[in-house]
Short mmCIF file of C-alpha atoms and ligand atoms in Angstrom, two decimals:
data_model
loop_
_atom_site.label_atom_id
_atom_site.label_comp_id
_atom_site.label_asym_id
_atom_site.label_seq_id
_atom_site.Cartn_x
_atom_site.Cartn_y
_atom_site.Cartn_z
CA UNK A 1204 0.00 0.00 0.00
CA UNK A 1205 1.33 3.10 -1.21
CA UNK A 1206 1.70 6.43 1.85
CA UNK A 1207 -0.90 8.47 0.09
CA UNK A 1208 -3.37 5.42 0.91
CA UNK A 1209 -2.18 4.68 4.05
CA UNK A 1210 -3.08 7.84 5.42
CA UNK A 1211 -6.59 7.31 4.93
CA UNK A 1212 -6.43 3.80 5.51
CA UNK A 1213 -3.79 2.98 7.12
CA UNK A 1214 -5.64 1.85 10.61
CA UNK A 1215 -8.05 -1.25 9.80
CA UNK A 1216 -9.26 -1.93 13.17
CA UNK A 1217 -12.91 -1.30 13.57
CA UNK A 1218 -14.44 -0.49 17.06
CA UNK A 1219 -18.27 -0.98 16.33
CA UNK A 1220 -20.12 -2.73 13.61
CA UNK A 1221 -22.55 -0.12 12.37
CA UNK A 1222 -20.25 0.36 9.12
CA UNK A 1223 -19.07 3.85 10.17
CA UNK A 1224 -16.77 5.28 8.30
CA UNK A 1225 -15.38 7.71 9.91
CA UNK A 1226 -13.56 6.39 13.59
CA UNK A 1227 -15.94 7.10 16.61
CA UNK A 1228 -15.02 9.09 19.02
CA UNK A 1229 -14.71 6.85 22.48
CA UNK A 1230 -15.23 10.00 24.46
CA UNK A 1231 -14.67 7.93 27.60
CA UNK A 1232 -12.23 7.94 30.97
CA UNK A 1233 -13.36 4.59 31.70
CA UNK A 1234 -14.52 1.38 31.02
CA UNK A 1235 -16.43 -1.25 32.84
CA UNK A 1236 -15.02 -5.25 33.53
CA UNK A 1237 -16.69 -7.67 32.51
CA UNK A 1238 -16.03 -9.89 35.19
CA UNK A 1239 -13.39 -10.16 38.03
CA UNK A 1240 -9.26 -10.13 36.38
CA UNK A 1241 -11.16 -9.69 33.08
CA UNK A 1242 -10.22 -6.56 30.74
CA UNK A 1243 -12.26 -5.84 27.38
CA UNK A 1244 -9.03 -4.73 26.15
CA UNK A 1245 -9.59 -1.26 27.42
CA UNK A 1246 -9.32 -0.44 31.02
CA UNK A 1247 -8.73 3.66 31.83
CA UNK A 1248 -8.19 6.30 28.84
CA UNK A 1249 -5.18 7.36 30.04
CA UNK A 1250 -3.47 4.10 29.51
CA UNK A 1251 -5.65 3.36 26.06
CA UNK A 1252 -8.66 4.64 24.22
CA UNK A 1253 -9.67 3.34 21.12
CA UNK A 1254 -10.01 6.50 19.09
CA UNK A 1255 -5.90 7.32 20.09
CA UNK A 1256 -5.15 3.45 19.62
CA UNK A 1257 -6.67 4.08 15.59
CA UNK A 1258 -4.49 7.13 15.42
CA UNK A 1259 -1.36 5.25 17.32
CA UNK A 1260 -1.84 2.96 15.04
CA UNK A 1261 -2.38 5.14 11.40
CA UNK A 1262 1.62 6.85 12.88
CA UNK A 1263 3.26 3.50 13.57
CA UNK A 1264 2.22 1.95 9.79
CA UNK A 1265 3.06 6.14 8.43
CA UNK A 1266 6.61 6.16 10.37
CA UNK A 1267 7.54 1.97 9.88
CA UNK A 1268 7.61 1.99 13.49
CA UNK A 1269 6.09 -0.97 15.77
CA UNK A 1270 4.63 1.48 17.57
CA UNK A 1271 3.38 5.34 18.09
CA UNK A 1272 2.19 6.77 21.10
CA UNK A 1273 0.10 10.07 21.04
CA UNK A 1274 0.61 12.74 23.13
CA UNK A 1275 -0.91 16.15 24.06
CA UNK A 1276 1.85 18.19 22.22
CA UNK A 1277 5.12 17.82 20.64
CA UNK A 1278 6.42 19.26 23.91
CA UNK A 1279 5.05 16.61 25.87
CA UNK A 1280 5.97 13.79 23.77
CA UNK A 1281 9.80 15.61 23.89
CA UNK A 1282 9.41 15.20 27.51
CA UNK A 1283 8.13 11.67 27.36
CA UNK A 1284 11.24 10.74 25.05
CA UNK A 1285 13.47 12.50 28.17
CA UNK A 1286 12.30 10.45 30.93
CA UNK A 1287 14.61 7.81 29.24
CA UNK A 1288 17.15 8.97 30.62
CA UNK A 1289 18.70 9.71 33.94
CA UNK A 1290 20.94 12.10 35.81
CA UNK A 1291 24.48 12.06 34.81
CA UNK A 1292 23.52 11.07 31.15
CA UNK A 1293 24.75 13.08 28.23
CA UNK A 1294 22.70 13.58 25.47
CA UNK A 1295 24.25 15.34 21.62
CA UNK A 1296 21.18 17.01 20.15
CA UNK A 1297 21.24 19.71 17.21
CA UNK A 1298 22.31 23.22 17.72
CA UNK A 1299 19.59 24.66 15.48
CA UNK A 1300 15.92 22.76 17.36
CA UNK A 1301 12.11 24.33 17.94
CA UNK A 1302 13.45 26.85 20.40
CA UNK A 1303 10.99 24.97 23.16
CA UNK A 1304 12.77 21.74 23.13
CA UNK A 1305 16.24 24.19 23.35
CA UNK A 1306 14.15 24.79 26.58
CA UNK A 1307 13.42 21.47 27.99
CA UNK A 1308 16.84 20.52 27.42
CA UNK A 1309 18.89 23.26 29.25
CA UNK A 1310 15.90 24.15 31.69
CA UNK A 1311 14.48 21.28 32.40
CA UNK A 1312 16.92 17.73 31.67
CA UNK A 1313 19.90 20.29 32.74
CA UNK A 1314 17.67 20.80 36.63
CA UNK A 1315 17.32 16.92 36.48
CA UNK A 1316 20.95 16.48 35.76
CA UNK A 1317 20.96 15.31 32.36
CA UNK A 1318 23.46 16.98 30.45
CA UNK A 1319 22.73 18.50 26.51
CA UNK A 1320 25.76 19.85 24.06
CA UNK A 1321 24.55 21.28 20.87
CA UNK A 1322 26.18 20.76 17.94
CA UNK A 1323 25.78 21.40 14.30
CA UNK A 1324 24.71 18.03 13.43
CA UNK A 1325 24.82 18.48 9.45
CA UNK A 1326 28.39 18.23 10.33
CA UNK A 1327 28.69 14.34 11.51
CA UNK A 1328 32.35 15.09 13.01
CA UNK A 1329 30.82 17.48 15.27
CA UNK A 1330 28.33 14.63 16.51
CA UNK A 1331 31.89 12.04 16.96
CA UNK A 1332 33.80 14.98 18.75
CA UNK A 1333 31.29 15.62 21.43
CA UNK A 1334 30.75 12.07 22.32
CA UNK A 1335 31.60 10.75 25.61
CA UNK A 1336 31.91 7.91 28.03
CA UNK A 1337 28.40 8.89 29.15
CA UNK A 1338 26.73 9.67 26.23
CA UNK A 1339 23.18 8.09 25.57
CA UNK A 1340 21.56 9.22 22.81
CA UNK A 1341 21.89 11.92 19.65
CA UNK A 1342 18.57 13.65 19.17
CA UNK A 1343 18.79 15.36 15.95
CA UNK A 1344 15.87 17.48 13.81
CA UNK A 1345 15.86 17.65 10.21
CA UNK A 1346 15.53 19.78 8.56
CA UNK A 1347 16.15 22.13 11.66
CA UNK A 1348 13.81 25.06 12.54
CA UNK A 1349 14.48 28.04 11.98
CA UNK A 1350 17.65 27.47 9.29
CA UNK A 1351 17.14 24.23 7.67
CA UNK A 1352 19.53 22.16 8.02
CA UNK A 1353 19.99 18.96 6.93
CA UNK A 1354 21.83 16.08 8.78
CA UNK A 1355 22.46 12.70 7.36
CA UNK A 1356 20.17 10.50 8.77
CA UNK A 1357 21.81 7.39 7.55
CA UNK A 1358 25.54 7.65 8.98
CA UNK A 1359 24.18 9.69 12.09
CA UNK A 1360 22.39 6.41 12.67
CA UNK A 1361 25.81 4.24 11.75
CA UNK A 1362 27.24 6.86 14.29
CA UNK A 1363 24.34 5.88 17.01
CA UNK A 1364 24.34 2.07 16.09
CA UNK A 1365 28.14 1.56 16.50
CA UNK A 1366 28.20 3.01 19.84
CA UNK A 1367 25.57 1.32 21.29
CA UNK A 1368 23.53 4.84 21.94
CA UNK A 1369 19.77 5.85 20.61
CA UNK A 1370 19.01 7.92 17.83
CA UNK A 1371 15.87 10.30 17.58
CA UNK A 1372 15.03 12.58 14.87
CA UNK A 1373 12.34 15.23 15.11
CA UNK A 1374 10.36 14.71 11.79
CA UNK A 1375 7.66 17.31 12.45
CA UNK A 1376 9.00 19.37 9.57
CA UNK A 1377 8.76 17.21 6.54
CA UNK A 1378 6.48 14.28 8.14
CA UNK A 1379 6.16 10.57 6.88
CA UNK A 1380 5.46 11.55 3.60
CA UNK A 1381 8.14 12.95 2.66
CA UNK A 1382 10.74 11.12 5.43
CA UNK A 1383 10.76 7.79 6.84
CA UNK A 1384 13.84 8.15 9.30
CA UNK A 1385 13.09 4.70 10.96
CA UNK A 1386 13.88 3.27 7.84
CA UNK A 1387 17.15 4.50 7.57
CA UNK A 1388 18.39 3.58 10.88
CA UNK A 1389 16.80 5.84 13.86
CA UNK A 1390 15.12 4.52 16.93
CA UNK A 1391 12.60 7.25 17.60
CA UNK A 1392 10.88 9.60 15.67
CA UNK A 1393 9.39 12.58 16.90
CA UNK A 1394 6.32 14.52 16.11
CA UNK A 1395 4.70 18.06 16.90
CA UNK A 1396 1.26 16.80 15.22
CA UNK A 1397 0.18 20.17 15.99
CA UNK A 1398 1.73 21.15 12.56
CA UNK A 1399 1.59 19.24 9.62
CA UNK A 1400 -0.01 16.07 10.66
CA UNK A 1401 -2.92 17.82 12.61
CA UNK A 1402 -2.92 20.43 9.51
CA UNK A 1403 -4.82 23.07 10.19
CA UNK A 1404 -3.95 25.17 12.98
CA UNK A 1405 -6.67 23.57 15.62
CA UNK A 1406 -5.63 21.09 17.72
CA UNK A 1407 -2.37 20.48 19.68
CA UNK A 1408 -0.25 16.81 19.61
CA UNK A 1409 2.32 15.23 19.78
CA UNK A 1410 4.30 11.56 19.34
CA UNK A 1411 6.75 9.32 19.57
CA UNK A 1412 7.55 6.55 17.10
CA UNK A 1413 9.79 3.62 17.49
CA UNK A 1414 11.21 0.90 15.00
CA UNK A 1415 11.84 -0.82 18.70
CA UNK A 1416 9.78 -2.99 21.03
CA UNK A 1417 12.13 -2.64 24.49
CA UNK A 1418 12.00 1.08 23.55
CA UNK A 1419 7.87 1.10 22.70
CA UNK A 1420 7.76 -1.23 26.54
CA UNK A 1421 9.84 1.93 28.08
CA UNK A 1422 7.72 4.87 26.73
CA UNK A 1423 4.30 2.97 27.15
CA UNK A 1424 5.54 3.13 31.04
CA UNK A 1425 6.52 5.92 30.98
CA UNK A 1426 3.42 7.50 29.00
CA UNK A 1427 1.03 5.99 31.41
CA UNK A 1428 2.39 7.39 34.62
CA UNK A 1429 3.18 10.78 33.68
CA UNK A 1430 -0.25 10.86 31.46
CA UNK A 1431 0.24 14.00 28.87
CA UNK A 1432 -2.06 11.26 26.56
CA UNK A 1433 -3.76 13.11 23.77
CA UNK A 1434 -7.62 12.86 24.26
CA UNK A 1435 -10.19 10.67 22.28
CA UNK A 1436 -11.70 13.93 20.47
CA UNK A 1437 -7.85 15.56 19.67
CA UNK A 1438 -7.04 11.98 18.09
CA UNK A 1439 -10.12 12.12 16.02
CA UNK A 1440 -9.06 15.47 14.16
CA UNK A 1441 -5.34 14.30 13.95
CA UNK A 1442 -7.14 11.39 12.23
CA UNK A 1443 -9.18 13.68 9.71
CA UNK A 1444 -6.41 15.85 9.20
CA UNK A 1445 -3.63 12.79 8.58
CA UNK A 1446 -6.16 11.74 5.71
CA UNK A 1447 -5.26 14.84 3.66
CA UNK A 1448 -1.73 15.00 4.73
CA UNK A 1449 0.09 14.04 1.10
CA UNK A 1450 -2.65 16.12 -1.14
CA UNK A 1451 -1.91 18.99 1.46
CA UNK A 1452 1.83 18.42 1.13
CA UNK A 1453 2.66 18.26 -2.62
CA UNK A 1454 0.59 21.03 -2.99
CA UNK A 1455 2.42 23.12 -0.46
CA UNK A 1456 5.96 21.95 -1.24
CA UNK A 1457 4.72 23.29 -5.10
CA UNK A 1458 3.82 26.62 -3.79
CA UNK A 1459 6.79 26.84 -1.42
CA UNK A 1460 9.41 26.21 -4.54
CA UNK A 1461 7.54 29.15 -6.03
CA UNK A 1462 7.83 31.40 -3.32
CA UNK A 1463 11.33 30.56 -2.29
CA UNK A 1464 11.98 31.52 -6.35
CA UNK A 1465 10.42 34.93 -5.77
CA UNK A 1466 11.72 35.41 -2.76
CA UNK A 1467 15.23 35.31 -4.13
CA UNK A 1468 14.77 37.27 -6.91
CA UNK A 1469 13.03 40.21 -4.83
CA UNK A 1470 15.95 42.96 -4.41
CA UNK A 1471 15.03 43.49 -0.64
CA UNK A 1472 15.74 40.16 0.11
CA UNK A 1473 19.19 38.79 1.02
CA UNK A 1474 19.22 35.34 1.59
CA UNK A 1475 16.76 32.21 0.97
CA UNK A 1476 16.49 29.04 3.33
CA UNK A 1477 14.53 25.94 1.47
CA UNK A 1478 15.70 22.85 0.71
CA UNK A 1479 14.26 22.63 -2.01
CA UNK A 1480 15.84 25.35 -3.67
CA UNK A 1481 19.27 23.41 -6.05
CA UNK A 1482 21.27 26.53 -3.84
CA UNK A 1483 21.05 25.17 -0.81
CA UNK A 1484 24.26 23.59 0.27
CA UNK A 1485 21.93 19.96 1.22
CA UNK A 1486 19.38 20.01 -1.81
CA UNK A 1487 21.70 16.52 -2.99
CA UNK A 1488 21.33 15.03 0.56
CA UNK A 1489 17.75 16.21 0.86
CA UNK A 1490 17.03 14.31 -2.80
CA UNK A 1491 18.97 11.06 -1.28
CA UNK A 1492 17.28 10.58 1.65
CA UNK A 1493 13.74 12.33 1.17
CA UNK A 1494 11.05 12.47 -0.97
CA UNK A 1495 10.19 16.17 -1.09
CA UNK A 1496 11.35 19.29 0.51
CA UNK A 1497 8.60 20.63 2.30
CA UNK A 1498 6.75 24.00 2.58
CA UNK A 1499 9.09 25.50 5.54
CA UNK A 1500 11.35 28.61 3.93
CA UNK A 1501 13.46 31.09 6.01
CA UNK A 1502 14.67 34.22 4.23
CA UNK A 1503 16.78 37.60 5.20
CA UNK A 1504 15.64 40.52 4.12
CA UNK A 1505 18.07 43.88 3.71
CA UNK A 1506 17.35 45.23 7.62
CA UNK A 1507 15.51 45.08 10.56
CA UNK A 1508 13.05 48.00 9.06
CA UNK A 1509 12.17 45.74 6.24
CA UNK A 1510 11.17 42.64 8.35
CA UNK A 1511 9.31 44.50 10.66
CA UNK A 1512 7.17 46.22 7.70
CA UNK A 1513 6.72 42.71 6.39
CA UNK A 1514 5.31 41.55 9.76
CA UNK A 1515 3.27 44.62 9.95
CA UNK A 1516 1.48 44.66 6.67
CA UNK A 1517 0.71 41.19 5.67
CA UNK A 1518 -3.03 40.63 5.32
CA UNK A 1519 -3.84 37.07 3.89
CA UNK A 1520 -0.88 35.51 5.49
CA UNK A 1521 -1.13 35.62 9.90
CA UNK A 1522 1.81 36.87 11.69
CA UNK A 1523 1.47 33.97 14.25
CA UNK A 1524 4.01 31.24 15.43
CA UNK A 1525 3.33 27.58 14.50
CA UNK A 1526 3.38 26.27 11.19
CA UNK A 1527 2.48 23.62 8.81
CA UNK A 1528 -1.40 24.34 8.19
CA UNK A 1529 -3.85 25.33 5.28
CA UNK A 1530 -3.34 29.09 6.60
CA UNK A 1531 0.03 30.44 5.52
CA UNK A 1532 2.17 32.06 8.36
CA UNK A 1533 5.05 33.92 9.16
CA UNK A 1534 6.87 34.24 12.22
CA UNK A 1535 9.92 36.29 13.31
CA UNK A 1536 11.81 33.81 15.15
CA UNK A 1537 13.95 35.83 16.64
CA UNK A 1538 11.30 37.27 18.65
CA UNK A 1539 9.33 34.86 19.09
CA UNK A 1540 9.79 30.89 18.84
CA UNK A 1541 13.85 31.48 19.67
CA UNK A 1542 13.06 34.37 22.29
CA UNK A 1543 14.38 32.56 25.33
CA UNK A 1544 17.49 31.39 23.53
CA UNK A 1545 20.96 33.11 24.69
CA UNK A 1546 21.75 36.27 22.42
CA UNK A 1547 25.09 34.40 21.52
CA UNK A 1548 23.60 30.76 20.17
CA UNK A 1549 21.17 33.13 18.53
CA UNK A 1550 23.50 34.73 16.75
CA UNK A 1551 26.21 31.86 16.32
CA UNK A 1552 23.03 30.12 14.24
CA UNK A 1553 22.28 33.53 12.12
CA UNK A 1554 18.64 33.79 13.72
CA UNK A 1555 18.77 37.51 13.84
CA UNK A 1556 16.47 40.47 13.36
CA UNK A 1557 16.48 40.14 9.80
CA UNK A 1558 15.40 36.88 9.48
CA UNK A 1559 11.73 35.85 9.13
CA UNK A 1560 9.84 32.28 7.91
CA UNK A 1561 7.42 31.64 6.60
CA UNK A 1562 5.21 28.28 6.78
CA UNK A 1563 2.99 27.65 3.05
CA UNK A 1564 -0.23 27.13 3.03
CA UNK A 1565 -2.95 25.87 0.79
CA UNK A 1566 -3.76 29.29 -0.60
CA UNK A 1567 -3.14 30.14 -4.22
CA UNK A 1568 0.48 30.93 -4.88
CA UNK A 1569 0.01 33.83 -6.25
CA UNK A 1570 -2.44 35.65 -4.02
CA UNK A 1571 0.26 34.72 -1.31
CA UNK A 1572 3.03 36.57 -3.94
CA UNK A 1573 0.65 39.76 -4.25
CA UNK A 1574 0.58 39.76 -0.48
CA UNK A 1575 3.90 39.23 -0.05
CA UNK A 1576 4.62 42.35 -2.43
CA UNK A 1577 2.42 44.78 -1.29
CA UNK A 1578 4.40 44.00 2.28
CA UNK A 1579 7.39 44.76 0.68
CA UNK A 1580 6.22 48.38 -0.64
CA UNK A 1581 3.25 49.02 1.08
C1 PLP B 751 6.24 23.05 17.26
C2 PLP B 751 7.39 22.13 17.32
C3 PLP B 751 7.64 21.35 18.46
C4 PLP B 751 6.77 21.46 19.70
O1 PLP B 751 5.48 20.98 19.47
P1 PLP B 751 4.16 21.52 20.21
O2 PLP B 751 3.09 20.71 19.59
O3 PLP B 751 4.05 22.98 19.92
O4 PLP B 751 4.32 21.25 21.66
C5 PLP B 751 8.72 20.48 18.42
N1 PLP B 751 9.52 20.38 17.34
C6 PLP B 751 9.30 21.12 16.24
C7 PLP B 751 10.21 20.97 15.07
C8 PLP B 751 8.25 22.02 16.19
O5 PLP B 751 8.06 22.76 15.09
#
């Protein structure tokens, strides 16, 4: 079965036997015994529900994976992954990550004594020279948000495999259908299913994914007694939304390509950030071990002034955070999704006041462009 089928049918199990459709929604917290030590399968929501089971089990057969768990947000699935590990662990993760899980790492996993390095992990000899004695795991996203940067999944995971450690890759930014990172080698995939999987800007998740069934074991535990579990009527729109996900994504990697093309040749505009674009020092790496490139794009623009006035006089496309919906957005990251990073790391990565991105959505490419002008000169 090919993806673009499995999204919509990539879950068989039924749960009644009216013929529905569409998945009902079990919204339950409970479920009665049927006698003494007997279980219909389902005991307490938190632990499983069979509206998240259809949607656990739509990821898992998306990803490869034996198994997916769902989770409230992408943050809380991040967290999940983190309770892995314990203090005096060392983790290698990306320099260049969702400014939140930047966050959890040096706020959070630092208080609980698990220690983070960042490193540019398009560069695998940065990954070798920060390993250690007590290194666990390499937690990598790619392409990275904001700059897009690509790592190679494949010898990362040669990298993880020969010494014994686990390998996670965020894959929120080009999804299944575009990346399969189990398949080359990683143990975990991550998801913020608020963004493309989800789809359109409603509804909050997050998962995990694992090609591993002593690592699934670990996270059910651990999912079930911390209990960010994403609820029965949440799993029923990441359900709707997953059954669009490749029509929504071809369209809006077409649109991006367009964009990213106009964007570079617009005077104003100094740099352009998209994988797809045959510029971008990974567009060969991307083509190797991808499918597509996505609808993320990060651009710098002359001066501070200029992205401001951008921000400022868009009308069709939001000025909001978040990305990967129907509604086209752009965000200033420096100000907003990288706020709480240091001033230094911000700069080290080039996530400055000049640079904006911009998430495609479904609307026609060039209504976006038109907006997009008038910004420029309003
Ligand atoms: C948004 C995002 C997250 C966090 O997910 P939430 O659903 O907002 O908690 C993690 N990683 C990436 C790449 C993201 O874009």
């Amino acid at each position: 079965m090919k993806i673009t089928t499995k999204c919509i049918h990539g879950s068989s199990k039924k749960y009644d036997t009216t013929g529905a459709v569409s998945v009902p929604i079990f919204q339950t917290a409970t479920f009665t015994h049927p006698g003494v030590e007997q279980s219909t399968g389902y005991d307490y929501s938190r632990l499983q529900n069979p509206t998240r089971e259809h949607l656990e089990n739509l990821l898992a057969t998306l990803e490869g994976g034996v198994d997916a768990l769902a989770f409230s947000s992408g943050m809380s699935a991040t967290s999940a992954f983190m309770e892995m590990f314990s203090p005096g662990d060392h983790i290698i993760a990306s320099d260049d990550l969702y400014g939140g899980s930047i966050r959890l790492f040096e706020h959070i996993s630092g208080k609980n004594g698990i220690l983070v390095s960042f490193v540019n992990t398009s560069d695998i000899k940065q990954i070798e020279n920060a390993m250690r004695l007590q290194t666990k795991a390499v937690f990598v996203e790619t392409p990275t948000n904001p700059m897009l940067q690509v790592a190679d999944i494949a010898a990362v995971a040669r990298f993880a495999s020969a010494h014994g450690i686990l390998f996670a890759v965020d894959n929120t930014f080009l999804t299944p259908y575009f990346q399969q990172p189990l398949a080359l080698g990683a143990d975990v995939v991550i998801h913020s299913g608020t963004k493309y999987l989800g789809g359109h800007n409603d509804t909050l998740a997050g998962f995990l994914v694992t090609s591993r069934n002593d690592i699934s074991e670990k996270l059910r535990f651990i999912q079930k007694t911390t209990g960010a579990c994403l609820s029965p009527f949440d799993s029923w729109l990441l359900i709707r939304g997953i059954k669009t996900l490749a029509v929504r994504l071809r369209q809006q990697e077409k649109t991006a390509l367009l964009l990213a093309k106009w964007l570079q040749s617009h005077p104003r505009v100094k740099a352009v950030h998209y994988i797809g674009l045959d510029s971008h020092p990974s567009y060969e790496l991307s083509k190797t071990q991808a499918s597509g490139f996505g609808g993320m794009i990060s651009f710098n623009v002359e001066n501070e002034a200029i992205a401001r006035q951008i921000l400022e006089n868009v009308c069709l496309i939001g000025y909001a955070e978040s990305l990967g919906g129907v509604e086209t957005l752009i965000t200033y990251p420096y100000l907003q999704t990288h706020a709480d990073v240091p001033e230094e790391q911000r700069r080290a990565k080039g996530i400055n006041k000049t640079l904006l991105r911009l998430s495609v959505g479904l609307e026609d490419a060039n209504d976006l462009i038109e907006d997009l002008d008038k910004a420029f000169s309003p």
